[in-house]
Tab-separated table of C-alpha atoms in Angstrom:
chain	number	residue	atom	x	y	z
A	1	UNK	CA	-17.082	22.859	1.838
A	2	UNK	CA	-20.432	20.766	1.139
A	3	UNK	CA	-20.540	17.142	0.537
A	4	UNK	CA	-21.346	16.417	-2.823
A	5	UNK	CA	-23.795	14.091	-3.006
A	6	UNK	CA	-26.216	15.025	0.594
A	7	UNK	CA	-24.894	18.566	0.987
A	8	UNK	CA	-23.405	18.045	4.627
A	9	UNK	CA	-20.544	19.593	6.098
A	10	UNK	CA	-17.642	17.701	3.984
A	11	UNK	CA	-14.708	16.129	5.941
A	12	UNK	CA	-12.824	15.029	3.038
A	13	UNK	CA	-11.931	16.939	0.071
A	14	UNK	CA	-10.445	15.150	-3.075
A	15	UNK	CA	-9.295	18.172	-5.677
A	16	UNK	CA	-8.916	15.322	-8.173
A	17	UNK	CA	-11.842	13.919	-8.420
A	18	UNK	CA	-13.205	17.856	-8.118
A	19	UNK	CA	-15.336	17.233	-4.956
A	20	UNK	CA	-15.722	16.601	-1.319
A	21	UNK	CA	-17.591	14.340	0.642
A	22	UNK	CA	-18.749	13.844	4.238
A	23	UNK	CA	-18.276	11.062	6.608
A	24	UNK	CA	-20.748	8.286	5.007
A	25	UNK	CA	-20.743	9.328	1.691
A	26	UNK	CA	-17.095	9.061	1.686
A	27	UNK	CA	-17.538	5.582	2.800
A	28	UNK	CA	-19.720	4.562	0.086
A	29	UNK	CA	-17.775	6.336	-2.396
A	30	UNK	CA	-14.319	4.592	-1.190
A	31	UNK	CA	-15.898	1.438	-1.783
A	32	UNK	CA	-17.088	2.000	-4.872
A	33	UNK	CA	-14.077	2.872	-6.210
A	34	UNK	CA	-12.583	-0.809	-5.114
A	35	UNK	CA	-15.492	-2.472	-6.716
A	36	UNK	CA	-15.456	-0.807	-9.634
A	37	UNK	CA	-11.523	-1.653	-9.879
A	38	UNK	CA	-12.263	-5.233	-9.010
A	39	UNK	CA	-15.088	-5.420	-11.926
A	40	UNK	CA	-13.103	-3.672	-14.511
A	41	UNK	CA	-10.000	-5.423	-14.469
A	42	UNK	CA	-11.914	-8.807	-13.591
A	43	UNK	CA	-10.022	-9.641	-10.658
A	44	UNK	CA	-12.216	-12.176	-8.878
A	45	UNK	CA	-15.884	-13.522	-8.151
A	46	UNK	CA	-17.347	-14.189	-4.973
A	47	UNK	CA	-16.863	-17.731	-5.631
A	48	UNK	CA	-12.906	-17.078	-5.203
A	49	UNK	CA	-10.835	-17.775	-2.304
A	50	UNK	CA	-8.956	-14.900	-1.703
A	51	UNK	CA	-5.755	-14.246	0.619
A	52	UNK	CA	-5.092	-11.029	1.404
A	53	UNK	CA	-1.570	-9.648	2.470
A	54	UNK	CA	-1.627	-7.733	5.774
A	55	UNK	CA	0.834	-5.682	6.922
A	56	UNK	CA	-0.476	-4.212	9.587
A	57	UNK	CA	-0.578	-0.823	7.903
A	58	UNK	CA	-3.571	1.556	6.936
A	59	UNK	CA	-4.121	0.298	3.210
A	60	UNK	CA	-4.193	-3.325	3.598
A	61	UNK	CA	-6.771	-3.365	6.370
A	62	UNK	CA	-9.074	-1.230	4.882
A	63	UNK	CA	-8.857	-3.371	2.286
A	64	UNK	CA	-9.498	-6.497	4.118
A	65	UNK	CA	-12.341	-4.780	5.743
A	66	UNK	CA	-13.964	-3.666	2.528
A	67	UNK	CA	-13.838	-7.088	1.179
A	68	UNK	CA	-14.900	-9.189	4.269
A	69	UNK	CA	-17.428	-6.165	4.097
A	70	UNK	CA	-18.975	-6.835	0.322
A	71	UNK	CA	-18.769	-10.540	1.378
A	72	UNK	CA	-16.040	-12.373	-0.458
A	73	UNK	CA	-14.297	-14.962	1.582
A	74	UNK	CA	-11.123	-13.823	2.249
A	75	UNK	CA	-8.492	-14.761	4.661
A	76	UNK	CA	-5.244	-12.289	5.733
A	77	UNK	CA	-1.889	-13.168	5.637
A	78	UNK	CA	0.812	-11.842	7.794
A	79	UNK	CA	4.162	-12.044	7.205
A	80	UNK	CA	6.698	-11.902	10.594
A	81	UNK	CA	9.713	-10.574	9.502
A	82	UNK	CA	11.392	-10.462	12.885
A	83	UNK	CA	12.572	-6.884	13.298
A	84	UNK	CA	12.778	-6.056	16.534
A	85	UNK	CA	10.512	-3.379	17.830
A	86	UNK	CA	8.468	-3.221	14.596
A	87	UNK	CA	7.409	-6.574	13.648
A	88	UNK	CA	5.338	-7.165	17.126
A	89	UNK	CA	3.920	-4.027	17.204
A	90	UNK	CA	2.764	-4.788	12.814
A	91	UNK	CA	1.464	-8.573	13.736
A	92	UNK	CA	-0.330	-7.215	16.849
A	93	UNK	CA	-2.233	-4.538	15.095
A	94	UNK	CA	-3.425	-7.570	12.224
A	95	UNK	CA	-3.818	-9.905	15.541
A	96	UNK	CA	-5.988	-7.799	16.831
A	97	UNK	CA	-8.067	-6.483	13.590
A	98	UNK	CA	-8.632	-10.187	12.500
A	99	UNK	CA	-10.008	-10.983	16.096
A	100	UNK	CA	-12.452	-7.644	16.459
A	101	UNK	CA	-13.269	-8.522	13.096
A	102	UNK	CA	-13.549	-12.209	13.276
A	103	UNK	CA	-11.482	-12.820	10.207
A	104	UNK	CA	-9.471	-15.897	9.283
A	105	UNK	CA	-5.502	-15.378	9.543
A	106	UNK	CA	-2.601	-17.135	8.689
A	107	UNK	CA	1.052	-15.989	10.047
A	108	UNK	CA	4.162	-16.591	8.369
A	109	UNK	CA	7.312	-16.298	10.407
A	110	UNK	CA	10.969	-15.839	8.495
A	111	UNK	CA	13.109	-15.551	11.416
A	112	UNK	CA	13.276	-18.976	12.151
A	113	UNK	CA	13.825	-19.973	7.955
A	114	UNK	CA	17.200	-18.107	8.142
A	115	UNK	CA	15.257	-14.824	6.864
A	116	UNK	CA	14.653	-12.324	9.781
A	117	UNK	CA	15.275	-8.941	8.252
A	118	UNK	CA	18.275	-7.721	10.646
A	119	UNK	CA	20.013	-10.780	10.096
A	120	UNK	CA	19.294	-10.574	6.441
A	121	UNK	CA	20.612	-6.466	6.541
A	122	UNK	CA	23.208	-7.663	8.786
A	123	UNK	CA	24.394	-10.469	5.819
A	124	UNK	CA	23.907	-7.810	2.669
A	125	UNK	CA	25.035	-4.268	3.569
A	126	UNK	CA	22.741	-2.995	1.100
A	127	UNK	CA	19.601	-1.313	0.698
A	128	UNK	CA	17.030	-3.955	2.137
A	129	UNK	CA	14.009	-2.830	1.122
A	130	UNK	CA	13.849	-4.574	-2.497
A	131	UNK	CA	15.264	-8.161	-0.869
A	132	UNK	CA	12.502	-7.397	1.685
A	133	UNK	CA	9.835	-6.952	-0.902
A	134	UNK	CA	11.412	-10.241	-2.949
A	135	UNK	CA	11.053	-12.432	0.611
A	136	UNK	CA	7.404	-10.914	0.979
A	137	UNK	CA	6.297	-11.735	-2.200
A	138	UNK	CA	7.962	-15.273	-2.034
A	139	UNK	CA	6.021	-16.140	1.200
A	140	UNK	CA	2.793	-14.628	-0.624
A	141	UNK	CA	2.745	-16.585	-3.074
A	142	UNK	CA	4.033	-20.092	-1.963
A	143	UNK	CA	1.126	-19.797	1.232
A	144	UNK	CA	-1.793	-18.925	-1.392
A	145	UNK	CA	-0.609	-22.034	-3.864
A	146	UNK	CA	0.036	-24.399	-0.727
A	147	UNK	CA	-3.391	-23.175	0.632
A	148	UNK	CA	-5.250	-23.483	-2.694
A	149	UNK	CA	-6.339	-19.668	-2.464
A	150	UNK	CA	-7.282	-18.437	-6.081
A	151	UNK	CA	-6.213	-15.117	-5.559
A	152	UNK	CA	-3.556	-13.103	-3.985
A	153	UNK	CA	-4.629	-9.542	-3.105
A	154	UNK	CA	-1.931	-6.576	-1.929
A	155	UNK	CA	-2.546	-3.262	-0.466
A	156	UNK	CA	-0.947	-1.249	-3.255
A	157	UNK	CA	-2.716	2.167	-3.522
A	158	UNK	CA	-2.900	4.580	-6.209
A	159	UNK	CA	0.282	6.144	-4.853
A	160	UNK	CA	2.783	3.076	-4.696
A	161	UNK	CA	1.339	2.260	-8.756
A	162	UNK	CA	2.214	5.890	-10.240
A	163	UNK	CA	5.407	5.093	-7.461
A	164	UNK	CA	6.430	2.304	-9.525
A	165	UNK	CA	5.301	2.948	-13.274
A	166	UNK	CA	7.770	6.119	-12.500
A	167	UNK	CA	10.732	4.455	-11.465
A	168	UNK	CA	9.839	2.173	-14.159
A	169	UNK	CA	9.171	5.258	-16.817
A	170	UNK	CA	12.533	6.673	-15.817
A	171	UNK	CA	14.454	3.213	-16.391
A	172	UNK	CA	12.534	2.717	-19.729
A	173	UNK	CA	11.832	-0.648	-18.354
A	174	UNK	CA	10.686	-2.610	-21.265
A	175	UNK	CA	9.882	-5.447	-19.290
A	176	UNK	CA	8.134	-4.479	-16.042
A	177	UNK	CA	6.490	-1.552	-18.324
A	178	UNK	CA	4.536	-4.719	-20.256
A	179	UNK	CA	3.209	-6.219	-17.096
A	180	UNK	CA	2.622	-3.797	-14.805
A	181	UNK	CA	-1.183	-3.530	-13.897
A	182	UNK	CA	-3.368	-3.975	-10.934
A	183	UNK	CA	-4.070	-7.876	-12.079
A	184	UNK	CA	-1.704	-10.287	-13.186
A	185	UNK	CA	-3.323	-13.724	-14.003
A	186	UNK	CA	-2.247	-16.882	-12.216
A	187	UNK	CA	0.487	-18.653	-14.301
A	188	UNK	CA	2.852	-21.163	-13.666
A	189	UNK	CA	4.117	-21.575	-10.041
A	190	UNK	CA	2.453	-18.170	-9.513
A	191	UNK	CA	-0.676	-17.325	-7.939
A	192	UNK	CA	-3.165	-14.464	-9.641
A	193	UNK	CA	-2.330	-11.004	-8.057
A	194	UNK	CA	-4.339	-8.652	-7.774
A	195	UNK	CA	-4.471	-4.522	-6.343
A	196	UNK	CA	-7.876	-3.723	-5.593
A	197	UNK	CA	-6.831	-0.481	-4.060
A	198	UNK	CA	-5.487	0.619	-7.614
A	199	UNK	CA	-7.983	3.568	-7.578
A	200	UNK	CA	-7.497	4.797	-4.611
A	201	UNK	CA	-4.799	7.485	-3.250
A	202	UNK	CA	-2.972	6.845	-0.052
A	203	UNK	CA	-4.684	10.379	1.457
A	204	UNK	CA	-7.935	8.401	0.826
A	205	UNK	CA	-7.186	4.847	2.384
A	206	UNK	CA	-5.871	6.893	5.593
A	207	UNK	CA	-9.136	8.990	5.778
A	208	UNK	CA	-11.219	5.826	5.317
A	209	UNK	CA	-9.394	3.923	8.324
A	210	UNK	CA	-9.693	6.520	10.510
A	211	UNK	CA	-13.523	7.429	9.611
A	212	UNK	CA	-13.966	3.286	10.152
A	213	UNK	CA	-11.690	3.316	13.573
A	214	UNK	CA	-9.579	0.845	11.879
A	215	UNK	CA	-6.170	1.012	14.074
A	216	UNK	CA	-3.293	0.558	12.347
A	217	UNK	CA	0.783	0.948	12.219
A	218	UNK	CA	2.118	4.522	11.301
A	219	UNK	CA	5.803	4.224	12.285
A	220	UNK	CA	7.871	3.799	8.799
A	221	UNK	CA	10.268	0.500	9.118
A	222	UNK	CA	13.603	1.205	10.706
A	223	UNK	CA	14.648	-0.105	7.446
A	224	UNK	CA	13.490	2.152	4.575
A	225	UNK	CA	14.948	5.455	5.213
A	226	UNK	CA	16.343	6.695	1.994
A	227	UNK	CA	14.082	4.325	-0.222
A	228	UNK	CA	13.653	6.121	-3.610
A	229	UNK	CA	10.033	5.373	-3.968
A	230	UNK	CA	9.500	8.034	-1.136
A	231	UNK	CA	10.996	10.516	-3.358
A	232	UNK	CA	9.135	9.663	-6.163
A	233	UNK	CA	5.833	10.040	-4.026
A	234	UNK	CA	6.798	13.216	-3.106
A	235	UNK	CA	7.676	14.426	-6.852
A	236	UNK	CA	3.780	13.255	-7.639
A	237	UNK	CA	2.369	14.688	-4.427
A	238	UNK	CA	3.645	18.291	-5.797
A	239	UNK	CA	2.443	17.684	-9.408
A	240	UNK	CA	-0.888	16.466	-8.460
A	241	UNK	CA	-1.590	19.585	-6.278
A	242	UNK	CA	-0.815	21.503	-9.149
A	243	UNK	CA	-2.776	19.589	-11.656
A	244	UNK	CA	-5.306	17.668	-9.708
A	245	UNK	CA	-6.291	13.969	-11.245
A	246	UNK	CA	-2.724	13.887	-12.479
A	247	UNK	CA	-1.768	10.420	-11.367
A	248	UNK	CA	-4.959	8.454	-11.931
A	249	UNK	CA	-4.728	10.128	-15.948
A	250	UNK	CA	-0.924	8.989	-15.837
A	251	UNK	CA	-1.979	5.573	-14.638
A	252	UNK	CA	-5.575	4.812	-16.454
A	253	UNK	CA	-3.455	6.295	-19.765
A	254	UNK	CA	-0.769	3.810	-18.880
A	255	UNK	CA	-3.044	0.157	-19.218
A	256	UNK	CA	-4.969	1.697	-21.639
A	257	UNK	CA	-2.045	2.500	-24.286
A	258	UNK	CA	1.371	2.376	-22.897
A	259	UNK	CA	1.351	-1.137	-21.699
A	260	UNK	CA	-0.017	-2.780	-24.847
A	261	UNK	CA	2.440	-1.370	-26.470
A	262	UNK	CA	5.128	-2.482	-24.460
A	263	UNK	CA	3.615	-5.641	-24.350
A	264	UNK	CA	3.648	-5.929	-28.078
A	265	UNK	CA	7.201	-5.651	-27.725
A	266	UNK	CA	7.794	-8.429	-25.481
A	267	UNK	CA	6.403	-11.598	-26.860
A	268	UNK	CA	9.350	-14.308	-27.250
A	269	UNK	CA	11.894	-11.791	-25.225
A	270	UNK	CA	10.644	-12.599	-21.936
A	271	UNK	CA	12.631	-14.900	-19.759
A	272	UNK	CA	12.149	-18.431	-19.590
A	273	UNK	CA	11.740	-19.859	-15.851
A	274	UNK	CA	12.207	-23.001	-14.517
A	275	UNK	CA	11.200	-24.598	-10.934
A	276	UNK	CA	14.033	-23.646	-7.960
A	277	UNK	CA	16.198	-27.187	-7.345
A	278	UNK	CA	15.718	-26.338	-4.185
A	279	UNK	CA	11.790	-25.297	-3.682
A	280	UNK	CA	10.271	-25.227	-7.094
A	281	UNK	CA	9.794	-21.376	-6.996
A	282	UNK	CA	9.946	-20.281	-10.552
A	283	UNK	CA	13.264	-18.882	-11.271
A	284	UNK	CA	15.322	-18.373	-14.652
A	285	UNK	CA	18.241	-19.912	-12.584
A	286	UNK	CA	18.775	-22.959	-10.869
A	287	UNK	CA	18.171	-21.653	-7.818
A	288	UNK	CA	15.595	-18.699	-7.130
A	289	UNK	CA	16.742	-15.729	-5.152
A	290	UNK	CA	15.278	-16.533	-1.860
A	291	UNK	CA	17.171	-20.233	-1.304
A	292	UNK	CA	20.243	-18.244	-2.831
A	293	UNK	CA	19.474	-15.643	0.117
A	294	UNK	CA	19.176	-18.199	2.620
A	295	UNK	CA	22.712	-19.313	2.062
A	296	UNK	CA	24.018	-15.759	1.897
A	297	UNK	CA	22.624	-15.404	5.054
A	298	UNK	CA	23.741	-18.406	6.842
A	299	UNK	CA	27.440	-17.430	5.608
A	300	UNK	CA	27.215	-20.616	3.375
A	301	UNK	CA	28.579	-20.885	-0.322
A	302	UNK	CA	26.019	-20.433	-3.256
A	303	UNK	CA	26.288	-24.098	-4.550
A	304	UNK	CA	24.042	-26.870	-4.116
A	305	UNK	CA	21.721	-25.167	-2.295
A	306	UNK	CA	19.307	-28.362	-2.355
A	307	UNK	CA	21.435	-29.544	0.276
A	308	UNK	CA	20.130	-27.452	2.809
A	309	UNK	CA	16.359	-28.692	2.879
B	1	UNK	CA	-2.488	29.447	19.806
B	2	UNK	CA	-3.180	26.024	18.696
B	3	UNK	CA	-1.740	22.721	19.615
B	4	UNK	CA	-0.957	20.398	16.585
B	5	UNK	CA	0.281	16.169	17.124
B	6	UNK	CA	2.549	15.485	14.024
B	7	UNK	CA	2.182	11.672	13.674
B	8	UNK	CA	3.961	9.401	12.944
B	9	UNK	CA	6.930	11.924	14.430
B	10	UNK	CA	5.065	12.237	17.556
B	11	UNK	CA	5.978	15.747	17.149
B	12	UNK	CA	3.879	18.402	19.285
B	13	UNK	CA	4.017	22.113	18.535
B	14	UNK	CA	1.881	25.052	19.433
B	15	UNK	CA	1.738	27.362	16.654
B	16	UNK	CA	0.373	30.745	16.397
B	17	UNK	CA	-1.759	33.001	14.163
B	18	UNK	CA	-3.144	30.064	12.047
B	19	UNK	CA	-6.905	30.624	10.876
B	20	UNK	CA	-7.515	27.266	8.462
B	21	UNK	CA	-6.218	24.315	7.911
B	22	UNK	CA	-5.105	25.241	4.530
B	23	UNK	CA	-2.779	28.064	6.360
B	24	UNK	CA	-1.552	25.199	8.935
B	25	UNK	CA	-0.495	22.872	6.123
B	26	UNK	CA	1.217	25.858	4.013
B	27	UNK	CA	3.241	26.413	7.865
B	28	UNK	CA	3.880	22.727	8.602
B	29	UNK	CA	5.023	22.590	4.469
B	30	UNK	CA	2.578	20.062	4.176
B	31	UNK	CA	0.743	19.796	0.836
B	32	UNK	CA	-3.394	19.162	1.208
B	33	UNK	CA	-3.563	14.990	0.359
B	34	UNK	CA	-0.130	14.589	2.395
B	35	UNK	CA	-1.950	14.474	5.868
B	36	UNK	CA	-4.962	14.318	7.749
B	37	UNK	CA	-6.193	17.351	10.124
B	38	UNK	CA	-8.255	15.187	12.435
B	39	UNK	CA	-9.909	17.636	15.515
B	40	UNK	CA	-11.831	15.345	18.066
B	41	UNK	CA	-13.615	12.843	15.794
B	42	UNK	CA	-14.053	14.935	12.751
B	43	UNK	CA	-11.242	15.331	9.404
B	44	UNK	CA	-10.988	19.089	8.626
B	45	UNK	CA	-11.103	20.024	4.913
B	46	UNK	CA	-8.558	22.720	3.542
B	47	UNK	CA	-11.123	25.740	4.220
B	48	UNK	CA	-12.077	25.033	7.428
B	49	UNK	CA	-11.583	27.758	10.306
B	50	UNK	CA	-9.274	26.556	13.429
B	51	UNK	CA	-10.051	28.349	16.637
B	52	UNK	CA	-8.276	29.299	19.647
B	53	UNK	CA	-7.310	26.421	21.688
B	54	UNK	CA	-7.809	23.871	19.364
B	55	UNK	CA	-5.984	20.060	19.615
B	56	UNK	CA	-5.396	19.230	16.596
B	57	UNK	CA	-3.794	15.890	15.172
B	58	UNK	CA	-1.643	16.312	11.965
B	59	UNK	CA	-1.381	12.515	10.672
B	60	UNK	CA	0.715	12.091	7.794
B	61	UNK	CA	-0.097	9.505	5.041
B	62	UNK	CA	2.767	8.977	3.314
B	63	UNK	CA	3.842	5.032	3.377
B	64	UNK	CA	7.616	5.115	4.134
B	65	UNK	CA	8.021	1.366	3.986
């Protein structure tokens, strides 16, 4: 197999884009791809401050490195979430990128705000991976307002977007289905986030990290096993083989038509939110579902939970 | 014979009368985005030839959380 564009040996092949590409032409093409998502869907200028969530994993690093690379200023974020075994060996690997890299990091700990993840599984008995994803995103967002960064960026790939519209197909959720995108403007106690990696498949994220020599975390979280989005990948994994350039057509096709029309449906049904009494995190009830958490987890009744700051 | 890494499993296994990487995904039921074939420094595509003796690392790119 040839390399498209110089004729080389290929390395990488990608059926759904019909072609195959060698080592640096890969590399060129890969970022493309994230600057043409970051043009189309307008998600920010050089003159932004971005933050960009690091996990410690293959797809936000690349990430990080293709936009300290086309020279926005961005900064990483790291959230700790205290699981033993895992979490040093994820903050070590973004340690030690932002360092080689000579990036700007900022590290967010939730063990000692009541919110490490064993204590949190520990305090639930439940599938942890959505409360996992709500504490993420809470920490996200309230370090780029406090910080003043104009935009939030995540490490969401092609994959985890077809993941979710799915799940979100299969519910016939009217409401996520009207929002879901790779940009969602800043609004009210929100930052703007945005998914610059929107174009790009997982296959292609892990290719460019290893091309690059960009270490990174490949053990899943002791957590996840059994999380339905790996099920759903898998479902799309076989499809796509079949019909190659199934996902990005299923995706593209969704923000061009489905979610204007879902959208259409939503005005004046969407739910009204309020600042937390405890934190001022928007929430449509008094208190939002991290400070709610918090007292879960410190075996304390759900009631005035402005007490406890 | 050939001598395949399955990461993240940290799986090895030698495995026998496998010509391309296409025919060592199809045995390891591995579709052709779902992994890497990384030899030395270099990704193999689907049609390359795997010789005798080769290392081989099969990294799989599947986020599982």
């Amino acid at each position: 197999m040839k390399c498209r564009r110089c004729k080389e040996l290929a390395q990488i092949a990608l059926p759904s884009h019909h072609t195959a590409f060698c080592r640096d032409c890969f590399e060129r093409y890969f970022i493309r791809q994230i600057e043409t998502g970051i043009r189309r869907q307008k998600m920010f200028t050089h003159e932004d401050r971005i933050l960009c969530a690091l996990s410690g994993g293959k797809d936000s690093l690349a990430l990080m490195w293709v936009l300290s690379h086309l020279g926005y200023d961005v900064t990483g974020l790291h959230v700790d979430l205290g699981i033993e075994g895992s979490s040093p060996m994820a903050r070590g690997q973004v340690e030690a990128f932002c360092q080689d890299h000579d990036l700007k990091l900022v590290v967010v700990e939730t063990a000692p705000k009541g919110l490490g993840i064993p204590e949190v599984y520990k305090a639930l008995k439940r599938p942890i991976c959505p409360v996992c994803g709500k504490i993420k995103r809470y920490y996200f967002n309230k370090t780029a307002l406090e910080g003043g960064y104009t935009a939030l960026t995540t490490g969401h790939n092609l994959d985890d977007e077809v993941a979710r519209l799915f799940a979100n197909t299969l519910r016939w959720d009217q409401s996520y289905l009207s929002d879901q995108g790779p940009a969602l403007p800043a609004e009210a106690g929100f930052a703007a986030k945005v998914k610059p990696l929107y174009r790009v498949t997982e296959f292609e994220t892990a290719a460019f990290c290893f091309l690059k020599k960009i270490p990174h975390v490949k053990a899943p979280c002791p957590y996840s096993k059994g999380a339905s989005f790996t099920s759903h990948k898998a479902l799309w994994a076989t499809l796509e083989e079949k019909s190659p350039g199934s996902k990005i057509a299923f995706y593209d096709g969704f923000l061009e038509r489905g979610r204007p029309a879902f959208a259409a449906l939503e005005p004046g049904h969407g739910t009204k939110l309020s600042p937390c009494r405890t934190c001022g995190y928007p929430t449509s009830v008094e208190w939002c579902g991290v400070c709610r958490l918090k007292r879960q987890v410190a075996g304390l009744p759900p009631e005035a939970a402005e007490a406890e700051e | 014979m050939i001598t395949v890494r399955i990461e993240p499993d940290n799986e090895v296994k030698t495995l026998e009368k496998i010509n391309t990487t296409q025919q060592l995904l199809t045995r390891l039921n591995l579709l052709s985005t779902q992994a890497l074939i990384i030899r030395g420094e270099e990704l193999l595509t689907p049609d390359r030839r795997i010789g005798q003796g080769d290392e081989l690392v099969v990294r799989k790119v599947v986020s599982l959380g």
